Coordinates of C-alpha atoms in Angstrom, one line a residue:
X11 CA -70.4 -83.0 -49.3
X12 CA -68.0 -80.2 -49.1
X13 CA -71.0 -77.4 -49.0
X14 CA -73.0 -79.7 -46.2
X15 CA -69.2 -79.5 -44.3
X16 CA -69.3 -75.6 -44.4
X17 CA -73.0 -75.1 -43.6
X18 CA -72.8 -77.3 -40.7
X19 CA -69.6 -75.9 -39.7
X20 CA -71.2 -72.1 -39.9
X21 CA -74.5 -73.1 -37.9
X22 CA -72.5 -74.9 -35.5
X23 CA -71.3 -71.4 -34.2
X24 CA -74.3 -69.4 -34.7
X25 CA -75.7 -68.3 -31.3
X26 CA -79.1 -67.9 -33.1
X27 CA -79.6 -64.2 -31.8
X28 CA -81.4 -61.5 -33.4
X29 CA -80.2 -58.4 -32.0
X30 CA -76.5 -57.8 -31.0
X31 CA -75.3 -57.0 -27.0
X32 CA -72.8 -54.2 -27.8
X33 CA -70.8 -52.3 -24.9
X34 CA -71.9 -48.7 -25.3
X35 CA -69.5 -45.9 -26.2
X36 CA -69.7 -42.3 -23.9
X37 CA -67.5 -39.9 -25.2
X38 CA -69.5 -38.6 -28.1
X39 CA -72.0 -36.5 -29.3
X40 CA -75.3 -37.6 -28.5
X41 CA -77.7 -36.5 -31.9
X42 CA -81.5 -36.8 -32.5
X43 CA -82.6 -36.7 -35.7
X44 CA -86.1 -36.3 -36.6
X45 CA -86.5 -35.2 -40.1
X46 CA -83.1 -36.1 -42.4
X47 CA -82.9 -34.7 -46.1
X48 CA -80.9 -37.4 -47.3
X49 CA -79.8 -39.4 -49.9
X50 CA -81.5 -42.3 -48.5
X51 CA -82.3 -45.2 -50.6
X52 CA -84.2 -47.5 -48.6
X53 CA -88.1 -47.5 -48.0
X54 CA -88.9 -50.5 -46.3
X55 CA -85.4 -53.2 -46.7
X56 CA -83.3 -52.7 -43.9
X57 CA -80.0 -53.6 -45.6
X58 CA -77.8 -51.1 -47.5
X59 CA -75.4 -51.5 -48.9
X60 CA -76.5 -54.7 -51.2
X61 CA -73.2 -56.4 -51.8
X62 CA -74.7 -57.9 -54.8
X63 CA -74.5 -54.4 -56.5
X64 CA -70.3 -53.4 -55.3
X65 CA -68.3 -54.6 -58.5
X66 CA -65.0 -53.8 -57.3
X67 CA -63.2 -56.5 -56.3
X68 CA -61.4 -56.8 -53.1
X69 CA -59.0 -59.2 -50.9
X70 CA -57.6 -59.4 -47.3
X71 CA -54.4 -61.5 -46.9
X72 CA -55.4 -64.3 -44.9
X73 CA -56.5 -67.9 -45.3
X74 CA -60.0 -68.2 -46.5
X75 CA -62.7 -70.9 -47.1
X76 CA -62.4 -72.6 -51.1
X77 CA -65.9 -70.5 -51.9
X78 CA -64.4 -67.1 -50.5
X79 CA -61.3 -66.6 -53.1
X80 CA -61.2 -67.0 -57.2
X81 CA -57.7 -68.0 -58.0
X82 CA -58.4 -66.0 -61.3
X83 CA -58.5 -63.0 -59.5
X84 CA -54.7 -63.4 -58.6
X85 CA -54.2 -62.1 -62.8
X86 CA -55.5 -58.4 -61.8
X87 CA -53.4 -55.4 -60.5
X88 CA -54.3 -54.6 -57.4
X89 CA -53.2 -51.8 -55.6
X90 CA -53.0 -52.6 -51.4
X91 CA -53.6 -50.0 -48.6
X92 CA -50.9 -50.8 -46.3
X93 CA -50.6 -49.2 -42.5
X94 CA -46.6 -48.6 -41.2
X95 CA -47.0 -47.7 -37.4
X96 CA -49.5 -44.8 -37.5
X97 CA -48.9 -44.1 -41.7
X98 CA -50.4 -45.5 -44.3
X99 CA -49.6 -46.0 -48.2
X100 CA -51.1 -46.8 -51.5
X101 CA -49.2 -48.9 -53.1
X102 CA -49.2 -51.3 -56.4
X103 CA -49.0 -54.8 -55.5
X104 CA -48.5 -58.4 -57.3
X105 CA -51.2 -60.8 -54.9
X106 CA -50.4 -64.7 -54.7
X107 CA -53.6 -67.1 -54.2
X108 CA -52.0 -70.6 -53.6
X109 CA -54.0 -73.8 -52.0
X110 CA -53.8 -73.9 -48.2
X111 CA -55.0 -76.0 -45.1
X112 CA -58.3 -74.4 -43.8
X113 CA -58.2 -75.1 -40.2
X114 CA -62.3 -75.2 -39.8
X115 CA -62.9 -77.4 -43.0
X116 CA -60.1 -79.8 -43.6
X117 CA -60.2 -82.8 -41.6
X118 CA -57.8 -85.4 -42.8
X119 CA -54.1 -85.2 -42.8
X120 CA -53.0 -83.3 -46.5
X121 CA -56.4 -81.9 -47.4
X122 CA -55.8 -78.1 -49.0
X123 CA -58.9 -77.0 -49.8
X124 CA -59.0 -73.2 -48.9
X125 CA -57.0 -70.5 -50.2
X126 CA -54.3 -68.3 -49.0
X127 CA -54.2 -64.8 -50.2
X128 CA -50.6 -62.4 -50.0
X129 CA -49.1 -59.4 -51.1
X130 CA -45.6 -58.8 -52.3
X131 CA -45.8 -55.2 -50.0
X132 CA -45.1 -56.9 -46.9
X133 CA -46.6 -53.8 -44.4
X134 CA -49.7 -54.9 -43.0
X135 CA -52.4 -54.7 -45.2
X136 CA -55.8 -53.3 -44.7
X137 CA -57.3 -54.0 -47.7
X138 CA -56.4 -55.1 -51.3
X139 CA -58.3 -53.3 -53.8
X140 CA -58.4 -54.0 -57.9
X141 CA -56.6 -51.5 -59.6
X142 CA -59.1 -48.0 -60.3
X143 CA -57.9 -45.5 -63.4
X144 CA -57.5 -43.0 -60.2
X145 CA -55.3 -45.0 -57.7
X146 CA -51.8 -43.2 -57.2
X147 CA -48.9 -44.8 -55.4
X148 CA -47.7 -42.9 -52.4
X149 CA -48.7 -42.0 -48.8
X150 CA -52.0 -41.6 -47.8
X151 CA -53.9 -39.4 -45.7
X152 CA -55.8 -40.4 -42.6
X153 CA -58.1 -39.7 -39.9
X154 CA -58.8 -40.8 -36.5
X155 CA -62.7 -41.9 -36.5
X156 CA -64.3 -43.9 -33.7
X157 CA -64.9 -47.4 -34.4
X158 CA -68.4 -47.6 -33.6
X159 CA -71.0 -44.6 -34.1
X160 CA -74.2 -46.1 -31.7
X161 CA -78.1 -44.9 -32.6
X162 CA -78.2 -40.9 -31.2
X163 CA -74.5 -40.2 -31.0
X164 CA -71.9 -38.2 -33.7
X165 CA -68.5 -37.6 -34.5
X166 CA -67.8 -34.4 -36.5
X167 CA -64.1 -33.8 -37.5
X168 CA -62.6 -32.1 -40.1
X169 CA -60.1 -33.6 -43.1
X170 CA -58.6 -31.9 -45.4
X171 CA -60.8 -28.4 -44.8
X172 CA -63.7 -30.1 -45.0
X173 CA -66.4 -30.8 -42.1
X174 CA -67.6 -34.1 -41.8
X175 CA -70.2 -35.4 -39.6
X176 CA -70.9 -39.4 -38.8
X177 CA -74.0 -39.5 -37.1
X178 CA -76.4 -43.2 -36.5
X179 CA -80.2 -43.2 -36.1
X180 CA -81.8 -46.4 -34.6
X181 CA -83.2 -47.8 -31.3
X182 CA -81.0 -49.2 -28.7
X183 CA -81.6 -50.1 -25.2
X184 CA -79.6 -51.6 -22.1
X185 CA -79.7 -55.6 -22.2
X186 CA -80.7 -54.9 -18.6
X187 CA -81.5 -52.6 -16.0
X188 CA -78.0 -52.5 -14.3
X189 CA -75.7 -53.4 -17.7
X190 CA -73.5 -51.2 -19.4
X191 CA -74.4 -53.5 -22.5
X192 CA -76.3 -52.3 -25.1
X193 CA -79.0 -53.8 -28.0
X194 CA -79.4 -52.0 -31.4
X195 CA -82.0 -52.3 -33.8
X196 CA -83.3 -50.6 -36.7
X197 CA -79.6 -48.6 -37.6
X198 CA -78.7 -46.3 -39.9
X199 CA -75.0 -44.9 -39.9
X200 CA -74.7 -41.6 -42.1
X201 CA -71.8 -39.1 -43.4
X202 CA -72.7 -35.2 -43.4
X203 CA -70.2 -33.4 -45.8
X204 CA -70.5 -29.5 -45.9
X205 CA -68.7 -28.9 -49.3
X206 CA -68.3 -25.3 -50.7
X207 CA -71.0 -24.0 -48.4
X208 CA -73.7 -27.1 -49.5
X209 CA -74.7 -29.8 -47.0
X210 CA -74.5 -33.1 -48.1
X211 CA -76.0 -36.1 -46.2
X212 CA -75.6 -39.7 -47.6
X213 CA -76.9 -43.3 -46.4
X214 CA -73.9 -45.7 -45.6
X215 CA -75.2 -48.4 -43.9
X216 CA -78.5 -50.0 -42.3
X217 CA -79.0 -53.2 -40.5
X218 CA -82.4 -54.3 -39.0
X219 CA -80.9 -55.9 -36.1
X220 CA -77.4 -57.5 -35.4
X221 CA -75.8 -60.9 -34.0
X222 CA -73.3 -59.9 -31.2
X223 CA -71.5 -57.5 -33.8
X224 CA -71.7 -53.9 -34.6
X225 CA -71.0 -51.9 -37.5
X226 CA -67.3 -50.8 -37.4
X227 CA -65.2 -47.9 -39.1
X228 CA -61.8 -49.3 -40.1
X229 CA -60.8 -46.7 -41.9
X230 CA -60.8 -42.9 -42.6
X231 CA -58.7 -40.8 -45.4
X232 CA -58.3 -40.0 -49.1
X233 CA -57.5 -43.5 -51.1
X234 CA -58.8 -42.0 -54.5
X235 CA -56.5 -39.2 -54.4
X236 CA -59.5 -36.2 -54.7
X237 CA -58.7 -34.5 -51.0
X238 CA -61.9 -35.9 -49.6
X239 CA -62.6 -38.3 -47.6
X240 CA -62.7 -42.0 -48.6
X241 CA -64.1 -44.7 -45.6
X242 CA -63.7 -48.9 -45.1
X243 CA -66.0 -50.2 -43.1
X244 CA -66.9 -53.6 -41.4
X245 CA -70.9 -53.7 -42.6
X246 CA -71.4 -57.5 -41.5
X247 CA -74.5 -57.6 -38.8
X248 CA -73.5 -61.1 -37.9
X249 CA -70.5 -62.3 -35.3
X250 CA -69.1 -65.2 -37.9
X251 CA -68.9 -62.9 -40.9
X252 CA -66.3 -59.7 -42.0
X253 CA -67.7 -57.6 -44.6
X254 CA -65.4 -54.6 -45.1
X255 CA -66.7 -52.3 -47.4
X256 CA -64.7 -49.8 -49.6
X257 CA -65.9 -46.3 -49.8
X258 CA -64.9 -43.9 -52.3
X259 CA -65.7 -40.0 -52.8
X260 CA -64.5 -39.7 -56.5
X261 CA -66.8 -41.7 -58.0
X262 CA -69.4 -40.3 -56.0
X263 CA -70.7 -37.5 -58.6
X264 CA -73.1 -35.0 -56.7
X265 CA -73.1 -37.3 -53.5
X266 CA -70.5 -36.9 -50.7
X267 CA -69.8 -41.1 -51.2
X268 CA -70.2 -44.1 -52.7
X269 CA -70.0 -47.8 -51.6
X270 CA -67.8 -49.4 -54.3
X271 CA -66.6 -53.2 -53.1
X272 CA -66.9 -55.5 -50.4
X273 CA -64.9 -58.5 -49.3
X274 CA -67.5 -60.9 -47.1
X275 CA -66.2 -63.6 -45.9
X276 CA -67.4 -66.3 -43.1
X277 CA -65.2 -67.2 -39.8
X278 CA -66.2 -71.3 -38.8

């Protein structure tokens, strides 16, 4: 009964669309790229990364759904990335999991079915991350990306000497003649790294088509402690859903980055 609850509850806000109406961005580089020696993965699936594959295990503090959150997972270390104004911090962490009212699913006066997840650290928390051999308390560096990198435009920067370059492929188009509102299709967002003189292009993420959402940088800086750049970002294609996906450079050998965890949960 519970799991018919959910599913009606999640279709109940579905819009049933197949391609998302995003407000285009301006102020960026437009790119056309024709040819890409990449480290590209797919052939013809149009969804990278596979959370399936991310073992790390991640949390947000928040009040989730009873199928979102293990209460085991409260017994690991977990290291948080927590924001202060405009810094940010690594820090060790105890996380509580404890029963809680979820607002979409609990119907009846004293059910608790969902879970609420919190940190001792009580900055606000972008992520919570289980412990790596690699993780180092202390502040972190950042960057300031764009949220959203549409099909044809780039972003190059530079962190910590290194250039970086975020570029998309994919078709978009205006949801009419006269809109400022875009639809994307058939996206590809990738990070360029020129390291020691070598060009590095990897694959971070590709969606077919999207649901009134777009893919969405939430962060930019060195978590794993390696002076390159480390990236979380929101891969969900669908309005209802937050995936936000941990990036991590260290781990990712002769590649500029590697997805390593996601945390997908589902809004009503």
């Amino acid at each position: 009964m519970f799991f018919l609850i959910v599913i009606f509850q999640f279709l109940s806000c579905n819009k049933f669309k197949t391609e998302t109406v995003i407000k285009s961005s301006a102020n960026k580089e437009s790119i056309k790229e024709s040819k890409l020696a990449v480290n590209d993965p797919l052939k013809d699936d149009f969804s990278f990364p596979v959370d399936s594959t991310l073992q790390v295990k991640m949390l947000q503090t928040h009040v989730f759904h009873d199928d979102e959150v293990d209460k085991k997972l409260e017994n690991k270390t977990w290291f948080g990335l927590f924001k202060n104004k405009e810094s940010y911090t690594l820090s060790e962490t105890k996380v509580s999991i404890k029963r809680a009212v979820d607002d979409i699913v609990d119907i009846n006066e004293g059910e608790e079915t969902g879970w609420e997840v919190s940190a001792s650290v009580k900055d606000t928390c972008v992520i919570l991350i289980e412990k790596l051999p690699y993780f180092v308390d202390g502040n972190i560096s950042s960057v300031k990306i764009p949220e959203n990198i549409y099909p044809e435009e780039s972003f190059k920067f530079n962190f910590k000497g290194i250039e970086y370059t975020l570029f998309a492929t994919g078709k978009k188009k205006k949801e009419e003649p006269d809109s400022d509102w875009i639809v994307v299709s058939n996206y590809k967002l990738y990070l360029t790294a020129i390291i020691d003189g070598k060009k590095t292009t990897e694959l971070l993420v590709a969606k077919k088509s999207f649901d009134e959402q777009m893919i969405r940088i939430i962060f930019g800086g060195d978590i794993d402690d390696d002076n390159k750049l480390d990236l979380i970002i929101d891969t969900a294609s669908h309005y209802n859903v937050s995936s936000p996906t941990l990036y991590l450079s260290k781990p990712g050998g002769k590649g500029v980055i590697k997805p390593m965890g996601v945390f997908t949960t589902v809004g009503c």
